[in-house]
Each structure stands twice: as structure tokens, then as C-alpha cells.
XYZ file of N, CA and C in Angstrom:
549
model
N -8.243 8.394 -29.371
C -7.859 8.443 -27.979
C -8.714 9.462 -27.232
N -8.927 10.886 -27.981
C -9.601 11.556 -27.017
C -11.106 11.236 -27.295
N -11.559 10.612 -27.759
C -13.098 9.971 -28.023
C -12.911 9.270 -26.895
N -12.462 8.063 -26.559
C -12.357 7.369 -25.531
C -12.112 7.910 -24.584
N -11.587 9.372 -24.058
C -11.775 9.804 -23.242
C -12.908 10.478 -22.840
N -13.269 11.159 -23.207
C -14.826 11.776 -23.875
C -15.320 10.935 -23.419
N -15.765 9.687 -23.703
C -17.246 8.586 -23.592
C -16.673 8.257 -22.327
N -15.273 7.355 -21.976
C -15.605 7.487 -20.527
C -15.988 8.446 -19.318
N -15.464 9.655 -19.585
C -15.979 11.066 -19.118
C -17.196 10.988 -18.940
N -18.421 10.783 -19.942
C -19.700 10.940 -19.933
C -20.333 10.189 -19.213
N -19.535 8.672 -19.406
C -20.464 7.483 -18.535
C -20.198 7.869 -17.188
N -18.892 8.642 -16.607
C -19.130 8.296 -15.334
C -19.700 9.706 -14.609
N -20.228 10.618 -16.054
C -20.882 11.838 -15.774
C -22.138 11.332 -15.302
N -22.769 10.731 -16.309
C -24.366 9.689 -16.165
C -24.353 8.844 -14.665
N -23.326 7.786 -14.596
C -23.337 7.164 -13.684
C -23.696 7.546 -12.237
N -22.837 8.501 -11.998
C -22.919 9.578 -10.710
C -24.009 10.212 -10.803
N -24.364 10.670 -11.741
C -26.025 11.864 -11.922
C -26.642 10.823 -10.466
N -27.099 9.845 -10.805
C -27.898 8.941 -9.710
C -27.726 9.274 -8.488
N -26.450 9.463 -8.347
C -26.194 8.962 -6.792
C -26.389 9.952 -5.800
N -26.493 10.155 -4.843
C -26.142 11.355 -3.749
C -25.157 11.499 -3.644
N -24.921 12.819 -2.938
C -23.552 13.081 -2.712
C -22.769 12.066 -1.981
N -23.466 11.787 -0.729
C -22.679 11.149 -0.185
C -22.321 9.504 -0.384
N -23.085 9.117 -1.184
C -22.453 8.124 -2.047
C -21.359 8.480 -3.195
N -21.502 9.520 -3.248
C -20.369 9.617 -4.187
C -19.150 9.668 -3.656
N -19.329 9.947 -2.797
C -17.837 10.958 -1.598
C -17.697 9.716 -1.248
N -18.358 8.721 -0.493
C -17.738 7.391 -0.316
C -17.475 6.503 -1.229
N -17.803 6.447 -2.723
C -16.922 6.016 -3.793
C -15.263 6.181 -4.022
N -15.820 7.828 -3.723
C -14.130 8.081 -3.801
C -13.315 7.682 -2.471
N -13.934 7.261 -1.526
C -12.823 7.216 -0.392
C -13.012 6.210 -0.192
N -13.846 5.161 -1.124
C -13.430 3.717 -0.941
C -12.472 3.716 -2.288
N -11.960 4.296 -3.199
C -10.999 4.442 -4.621
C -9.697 4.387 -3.654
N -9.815 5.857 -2.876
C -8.578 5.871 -2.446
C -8.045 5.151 -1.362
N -8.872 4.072 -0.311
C -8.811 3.453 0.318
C -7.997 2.098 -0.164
N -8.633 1.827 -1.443
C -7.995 0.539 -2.520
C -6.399 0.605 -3.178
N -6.439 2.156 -3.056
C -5.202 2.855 -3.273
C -3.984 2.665 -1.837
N -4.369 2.693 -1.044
C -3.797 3.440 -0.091
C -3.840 1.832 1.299
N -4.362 0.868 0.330
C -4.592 -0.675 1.179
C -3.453 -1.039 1.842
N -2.647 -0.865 1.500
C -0.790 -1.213 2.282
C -0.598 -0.538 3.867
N -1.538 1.155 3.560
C -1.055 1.317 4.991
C -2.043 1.498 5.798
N -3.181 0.955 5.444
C -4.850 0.841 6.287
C -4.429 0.104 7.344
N -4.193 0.233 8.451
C -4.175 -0.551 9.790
C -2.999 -1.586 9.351
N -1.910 -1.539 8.796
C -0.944 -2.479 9.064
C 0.371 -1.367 9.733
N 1.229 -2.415 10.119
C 2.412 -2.201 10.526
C 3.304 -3.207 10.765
N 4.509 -2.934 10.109
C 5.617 -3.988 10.194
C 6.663 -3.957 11.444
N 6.866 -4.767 12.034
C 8.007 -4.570 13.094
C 8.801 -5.690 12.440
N 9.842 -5.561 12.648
C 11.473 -6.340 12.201
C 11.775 -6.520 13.865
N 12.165 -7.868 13.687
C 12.538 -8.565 14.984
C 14.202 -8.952 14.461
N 15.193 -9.267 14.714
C 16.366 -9.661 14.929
C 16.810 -10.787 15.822
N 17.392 -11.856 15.111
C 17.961 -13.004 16.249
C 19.130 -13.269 15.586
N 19.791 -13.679 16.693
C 21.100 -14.800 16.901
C 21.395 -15.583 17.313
N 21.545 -16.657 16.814
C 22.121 -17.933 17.374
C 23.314 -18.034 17.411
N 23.698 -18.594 18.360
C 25.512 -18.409 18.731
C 25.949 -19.572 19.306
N 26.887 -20.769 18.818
C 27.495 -21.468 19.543
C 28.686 -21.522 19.324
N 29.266 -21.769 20.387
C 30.942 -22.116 20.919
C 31.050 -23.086 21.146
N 32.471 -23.740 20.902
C 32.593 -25.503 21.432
C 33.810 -25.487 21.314
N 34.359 -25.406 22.503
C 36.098 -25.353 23.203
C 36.529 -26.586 22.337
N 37.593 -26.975 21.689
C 38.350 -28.122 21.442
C 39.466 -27.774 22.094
N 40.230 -29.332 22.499
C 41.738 -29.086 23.149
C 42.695 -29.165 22.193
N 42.605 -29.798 21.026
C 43.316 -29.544 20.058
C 43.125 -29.552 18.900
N 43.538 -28.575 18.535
C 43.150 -27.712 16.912
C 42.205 -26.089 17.675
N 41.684 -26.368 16.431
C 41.058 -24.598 16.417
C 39.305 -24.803 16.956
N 38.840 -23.780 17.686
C 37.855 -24.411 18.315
C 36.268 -24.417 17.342
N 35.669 -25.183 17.565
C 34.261 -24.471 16.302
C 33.530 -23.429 16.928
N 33.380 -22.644 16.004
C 31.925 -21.092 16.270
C 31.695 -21.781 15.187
N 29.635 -20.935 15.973
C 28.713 -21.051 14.587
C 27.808 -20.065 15.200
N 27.712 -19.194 14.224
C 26.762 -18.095 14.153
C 25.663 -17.657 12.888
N 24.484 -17.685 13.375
C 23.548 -17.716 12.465
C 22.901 -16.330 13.101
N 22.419 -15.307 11.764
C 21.200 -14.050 11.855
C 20.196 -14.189 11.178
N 19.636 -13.799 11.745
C 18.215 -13.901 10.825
C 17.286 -12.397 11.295
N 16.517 -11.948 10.370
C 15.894 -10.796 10.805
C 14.256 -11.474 10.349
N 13.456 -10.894 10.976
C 12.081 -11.694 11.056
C 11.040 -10.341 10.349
N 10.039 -10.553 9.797
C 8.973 -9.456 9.562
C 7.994 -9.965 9.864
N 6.962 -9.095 11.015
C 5.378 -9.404 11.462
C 5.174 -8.298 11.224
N 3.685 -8.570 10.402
C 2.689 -7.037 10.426
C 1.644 -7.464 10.875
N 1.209 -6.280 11.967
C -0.245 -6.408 12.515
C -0.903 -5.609 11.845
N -2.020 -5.625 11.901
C -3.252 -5.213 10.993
C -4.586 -6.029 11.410
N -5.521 -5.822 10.149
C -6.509 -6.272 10.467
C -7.324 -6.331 8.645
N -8.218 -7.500 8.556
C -8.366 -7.667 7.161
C -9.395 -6.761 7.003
N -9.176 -5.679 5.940
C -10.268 -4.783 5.679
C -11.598 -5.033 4.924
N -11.569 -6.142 5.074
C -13.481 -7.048 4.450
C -13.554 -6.532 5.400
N -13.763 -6.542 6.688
C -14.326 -6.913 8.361
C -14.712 -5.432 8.965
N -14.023 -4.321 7.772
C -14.349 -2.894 8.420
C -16.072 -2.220 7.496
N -16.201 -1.524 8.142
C -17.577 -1.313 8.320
C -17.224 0.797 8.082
N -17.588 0.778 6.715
C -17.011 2.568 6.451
C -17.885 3.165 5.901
N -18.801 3.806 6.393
C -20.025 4.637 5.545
C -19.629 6.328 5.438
N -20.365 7.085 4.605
C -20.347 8.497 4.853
C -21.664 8.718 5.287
N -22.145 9.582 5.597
C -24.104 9.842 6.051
C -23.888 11.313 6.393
N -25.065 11.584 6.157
C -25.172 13.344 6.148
C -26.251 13.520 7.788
N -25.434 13.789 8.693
C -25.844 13.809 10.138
C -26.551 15.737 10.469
N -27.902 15.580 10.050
C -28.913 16.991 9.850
C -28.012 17.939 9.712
N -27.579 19.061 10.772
C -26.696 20.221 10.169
C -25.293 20.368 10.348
N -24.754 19.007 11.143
C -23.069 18.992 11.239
C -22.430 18.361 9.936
N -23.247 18.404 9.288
C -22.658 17.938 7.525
C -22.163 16.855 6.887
N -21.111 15.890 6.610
C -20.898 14.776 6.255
C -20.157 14.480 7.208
N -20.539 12.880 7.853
C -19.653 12.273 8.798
C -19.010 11.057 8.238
N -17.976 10.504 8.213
C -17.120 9.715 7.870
C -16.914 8.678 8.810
N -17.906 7.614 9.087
C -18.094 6.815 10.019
C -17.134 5.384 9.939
N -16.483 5.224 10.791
C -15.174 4.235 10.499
C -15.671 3.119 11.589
N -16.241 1.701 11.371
C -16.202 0.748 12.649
C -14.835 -0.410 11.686
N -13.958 -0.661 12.872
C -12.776 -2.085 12.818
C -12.586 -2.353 13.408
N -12.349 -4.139 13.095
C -12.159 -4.929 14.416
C -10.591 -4.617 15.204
N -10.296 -5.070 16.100
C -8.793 -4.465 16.417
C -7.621 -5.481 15.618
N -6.423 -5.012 15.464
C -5.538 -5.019 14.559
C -4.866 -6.946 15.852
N -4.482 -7.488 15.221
C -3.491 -8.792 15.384
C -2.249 -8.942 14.423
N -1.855 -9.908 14.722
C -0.431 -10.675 13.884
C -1.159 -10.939 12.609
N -0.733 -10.788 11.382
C -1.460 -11.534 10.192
C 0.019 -12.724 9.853
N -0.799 -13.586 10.766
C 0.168 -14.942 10.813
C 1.156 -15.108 9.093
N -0.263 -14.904 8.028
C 0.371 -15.458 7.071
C 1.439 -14.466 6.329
N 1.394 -13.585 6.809
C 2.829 -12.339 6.449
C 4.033 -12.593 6.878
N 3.727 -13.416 8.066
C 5.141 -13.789 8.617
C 6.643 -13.699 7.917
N 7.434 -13.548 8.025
C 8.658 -13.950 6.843
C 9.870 -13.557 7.535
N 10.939 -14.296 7.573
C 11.733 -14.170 8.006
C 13.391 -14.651 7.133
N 14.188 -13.781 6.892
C 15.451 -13.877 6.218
C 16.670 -14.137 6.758
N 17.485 -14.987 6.608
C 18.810 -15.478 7.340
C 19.578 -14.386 6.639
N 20.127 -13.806 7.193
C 21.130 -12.785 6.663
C 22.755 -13.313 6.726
N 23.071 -14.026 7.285
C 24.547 -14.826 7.110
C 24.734 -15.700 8.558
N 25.884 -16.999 8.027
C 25.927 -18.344 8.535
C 27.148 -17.874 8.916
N 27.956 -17.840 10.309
C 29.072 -17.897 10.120
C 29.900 -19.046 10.704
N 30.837 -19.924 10.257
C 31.088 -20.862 10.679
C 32.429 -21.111 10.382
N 33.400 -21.917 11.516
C 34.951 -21.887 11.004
C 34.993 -22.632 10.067
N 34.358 -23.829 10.345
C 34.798 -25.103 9.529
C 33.378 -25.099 8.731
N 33.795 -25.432 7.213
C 32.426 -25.514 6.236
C 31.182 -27.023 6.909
N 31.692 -28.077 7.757
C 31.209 -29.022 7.673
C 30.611 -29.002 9.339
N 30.685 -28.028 10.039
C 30.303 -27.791 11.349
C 29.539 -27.292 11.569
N 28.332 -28.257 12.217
C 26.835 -28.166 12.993
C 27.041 -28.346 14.021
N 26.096 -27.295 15.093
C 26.734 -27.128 16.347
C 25.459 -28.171 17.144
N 26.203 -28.708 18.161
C 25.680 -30.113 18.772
C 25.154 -29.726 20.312
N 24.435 -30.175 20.759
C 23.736 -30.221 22.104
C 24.730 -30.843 23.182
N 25.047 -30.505 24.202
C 25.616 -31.589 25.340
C 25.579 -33.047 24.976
N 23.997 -33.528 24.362
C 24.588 -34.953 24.230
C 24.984 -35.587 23.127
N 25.573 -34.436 22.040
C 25.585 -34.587 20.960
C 25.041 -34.824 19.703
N 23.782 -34.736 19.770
C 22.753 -34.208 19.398
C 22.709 -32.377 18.012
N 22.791 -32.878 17.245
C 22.948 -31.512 16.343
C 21.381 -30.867 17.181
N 21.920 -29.512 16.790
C 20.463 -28.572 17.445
C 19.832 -27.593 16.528
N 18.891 -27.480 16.173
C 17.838 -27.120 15.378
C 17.916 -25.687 15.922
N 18.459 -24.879 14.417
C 19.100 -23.532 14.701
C 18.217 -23.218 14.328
N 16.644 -23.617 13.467
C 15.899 -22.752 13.207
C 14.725 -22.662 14.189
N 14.525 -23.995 14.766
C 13.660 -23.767 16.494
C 14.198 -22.632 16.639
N 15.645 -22.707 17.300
C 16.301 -22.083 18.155
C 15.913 -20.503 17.838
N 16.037 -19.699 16.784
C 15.901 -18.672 16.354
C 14.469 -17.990 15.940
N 13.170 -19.242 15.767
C 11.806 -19.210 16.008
C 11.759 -18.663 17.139
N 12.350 -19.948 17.771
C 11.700 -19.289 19.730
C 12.388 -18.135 20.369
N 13.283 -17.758 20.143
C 13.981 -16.253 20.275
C 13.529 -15.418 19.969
N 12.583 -15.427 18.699
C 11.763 -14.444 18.278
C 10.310 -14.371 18.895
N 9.892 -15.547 19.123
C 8.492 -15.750 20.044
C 8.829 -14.703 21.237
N 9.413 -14.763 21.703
C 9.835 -14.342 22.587
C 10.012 -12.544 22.707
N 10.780 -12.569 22.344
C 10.669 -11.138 21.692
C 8.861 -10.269 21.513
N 8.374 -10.841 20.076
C 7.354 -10.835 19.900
C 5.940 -10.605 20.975
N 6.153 -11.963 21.417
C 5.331 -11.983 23.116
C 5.973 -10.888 23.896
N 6.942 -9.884 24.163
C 7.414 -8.991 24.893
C 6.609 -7.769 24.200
N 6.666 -7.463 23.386
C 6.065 -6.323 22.610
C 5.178 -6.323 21.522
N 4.311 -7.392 21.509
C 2.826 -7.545 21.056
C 2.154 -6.248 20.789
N 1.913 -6.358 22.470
C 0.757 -5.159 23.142
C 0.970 -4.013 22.428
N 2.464 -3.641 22.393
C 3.011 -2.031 21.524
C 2.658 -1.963 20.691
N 2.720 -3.028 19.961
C 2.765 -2.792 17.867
C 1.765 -2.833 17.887
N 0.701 -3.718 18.371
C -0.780 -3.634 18.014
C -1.703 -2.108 18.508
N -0.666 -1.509 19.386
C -0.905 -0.278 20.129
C -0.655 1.035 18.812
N 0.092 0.444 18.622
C 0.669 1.713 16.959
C 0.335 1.580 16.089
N 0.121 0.223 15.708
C -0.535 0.191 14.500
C -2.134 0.764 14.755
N -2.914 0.438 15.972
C -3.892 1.014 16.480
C -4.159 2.888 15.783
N -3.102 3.471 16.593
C -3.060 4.911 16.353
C -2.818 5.837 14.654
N -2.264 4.676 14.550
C -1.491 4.903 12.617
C -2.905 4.566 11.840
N -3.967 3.623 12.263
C -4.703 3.782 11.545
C -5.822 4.328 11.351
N -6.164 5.258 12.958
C -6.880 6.551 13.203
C -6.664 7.649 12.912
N -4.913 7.796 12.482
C -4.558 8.530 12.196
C -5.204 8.948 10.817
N -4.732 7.991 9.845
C -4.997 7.585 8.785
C -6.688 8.182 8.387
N -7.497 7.727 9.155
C -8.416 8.436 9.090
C -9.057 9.378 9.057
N -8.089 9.642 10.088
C -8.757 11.395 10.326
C -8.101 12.006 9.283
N -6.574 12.051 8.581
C -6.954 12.371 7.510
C -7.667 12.380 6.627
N -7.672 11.433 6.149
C -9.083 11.200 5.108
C -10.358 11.906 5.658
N -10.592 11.697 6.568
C -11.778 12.783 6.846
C -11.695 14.223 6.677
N -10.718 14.626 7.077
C -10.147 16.277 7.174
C -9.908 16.593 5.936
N -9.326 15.614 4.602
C -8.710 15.979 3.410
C -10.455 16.126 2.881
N -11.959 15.511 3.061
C -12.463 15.800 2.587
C -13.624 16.629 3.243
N -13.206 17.114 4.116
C -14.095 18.152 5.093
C -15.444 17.229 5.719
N -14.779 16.467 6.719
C -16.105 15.994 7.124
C -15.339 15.383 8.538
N -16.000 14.848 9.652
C -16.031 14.613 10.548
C -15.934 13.254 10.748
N -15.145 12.959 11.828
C -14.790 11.376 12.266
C -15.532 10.867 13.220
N -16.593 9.737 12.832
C -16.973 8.951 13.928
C -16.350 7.751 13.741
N -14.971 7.265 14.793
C -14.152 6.311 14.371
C -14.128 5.440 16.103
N -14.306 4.102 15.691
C -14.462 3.150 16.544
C -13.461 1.782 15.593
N -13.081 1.421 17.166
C -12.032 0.012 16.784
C -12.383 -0.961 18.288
N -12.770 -2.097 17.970
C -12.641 -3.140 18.602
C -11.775 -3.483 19.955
């Protein structure tokens, strides 16, 4: 076991001999970048809907039907598309150069969970004026579109800042300077 530690030790003693520093320093902060991929420019917002129908009967008990559902969108942006060098800029020392495109919906994250059905009668689907059953999961899609389209601009606004943030740590944790640009 400690032989195998040993020889890998050495190879990646050899390996590095080659490189410059600042290839090395961006090895490691593309390591910890691979590490740390979950919170590179994403952000989750949880949306909430309800669908709610009532339907008066004159005799007997009347039908409710209530459906929740909570929704998850994360904006972000796919990190192939970012552009991250280190470079040694003459006497201000290592710069940590960050270019990304700006953060969107990553459609295919989408996901959304029904959290409970509530209904009087087990066999009751709630019906349109013309009687017509109505498509509770449109219904609770487009409630969330909605939503969504209201506060786009924000989340893509925070997730924006969370992932400059993000950076400038990484720059600061390894003493070097941020030249950081986003789309």
C-alpha cells in the first residue's frame, strides 16, 4: 500500500516537473472546479402550485379537488462553454481569468413533484363548465409558467452573482486576481 503510494507520489512529482506554475495552479482549480461542479453557476428555485376545484351539488355532499405540486428549475449555464485560464500578467502576478456565457433555465433539470391529491370522493375528476374533465397537469404547468416568467430575470440575476462570487473565491483562496466576464 505504501509503495503505491510512493510511485503515485513520484509520477505526479515527474509529471508536474514539466509544467509551469501556472499550469499547474490551473490544474488544480480545474480539480477543484470538477469538485465543486454542482454549485458553478447553478441555482435552484422551487416554484409551488395549486389547483383547486369546487363543484356545488344540491344534493349530497359537494366535490373538492385539490392537487400540489412543487416544481424545481435551475439556471445555470453548461460549463464546456466557459473559457478559464490562469496567466502570469508581468508584475501583478497570477490572474485567474474567468469568460461565461450567461446563466438560463437548464430545461432538462426541470422536475416537478405532486405532493398530495385531495379529493372527497375517490372517483372524482373535476370537470370544465361543459363537462369536460380538465387537465390538472396543464393546469398546474401553466401556473407555474407563469410564475417562472414573473421571476426569470431574478434567478438568472443570482445565480449570476453566486457564480462570481464563487470565483472570486477561488481566486482569493489562491492569491491571485479576478479577470471575470459573463455574457
Amino acid at each position: 500500500m505504501f509503495r503505491k503510494f510512493l510511485l503515485f507520489g513520484f509520477i505526479s512529482v515527474c509529471f508536474s516537473c514539466g509544467q509551469s506554475p501556472e499550469t499547474q495552479l490551473e490544474n488544480r482549480i480545474n480539480e477543484r472546479m470538477s469538485r465543486d461542479l454542482n454549485a458553478i453557476g447553478t441555482m435552484a428555485a422551487n416554484y409551488e402550485a395549486v389547483f383547486a376545484h369546487y363543484e356545488h351539488k344540491l344534493i349530497g355532499f359537494d366535490d373538492i379537488y385539490m392537487q400540489k405540486a412543487i416544481y424545481s428549475i435551475i439556471y445555470g449555464f453548461d460549463v464546456q462553454d466557459a473559457k478559464i485560464n490562469v496567466k502570469k500578467e508581468n508584475d501583478e502576478g497570477l490572474i485567474l481569468n474567468v469568460k461565461l456565457p450567461a446563466p438560463n433555465e437548464i430545461r432538462e433539470a426541470r422536475d416537478r413533484i405532486t405532493l398530495n391529491i385531495e379529493k372527497r370522493f375517490e372517483d372524482y375528476y373535476p370537470k370544465d363548465d361543459n363537462g369536460n374533465k380538465i387537465n390538472v397537469s396543464r393546469a398546474l404547468d401553466n401556473s407555474i409558467q407563469m410564475q417562472v416568467n414573473k421571476y426569470r430575470k431574478q434567478h438568472i440575476n443570482q445565480a449570476k452573482k453566486m457564480t462570481k462570487q464563487y470565483f472570486q473565491a477561488l481566486a482569493d483562496n489562491y492569491g491571485m486576481k479576478l479577470n471575470y466576464s459573463m455574457d
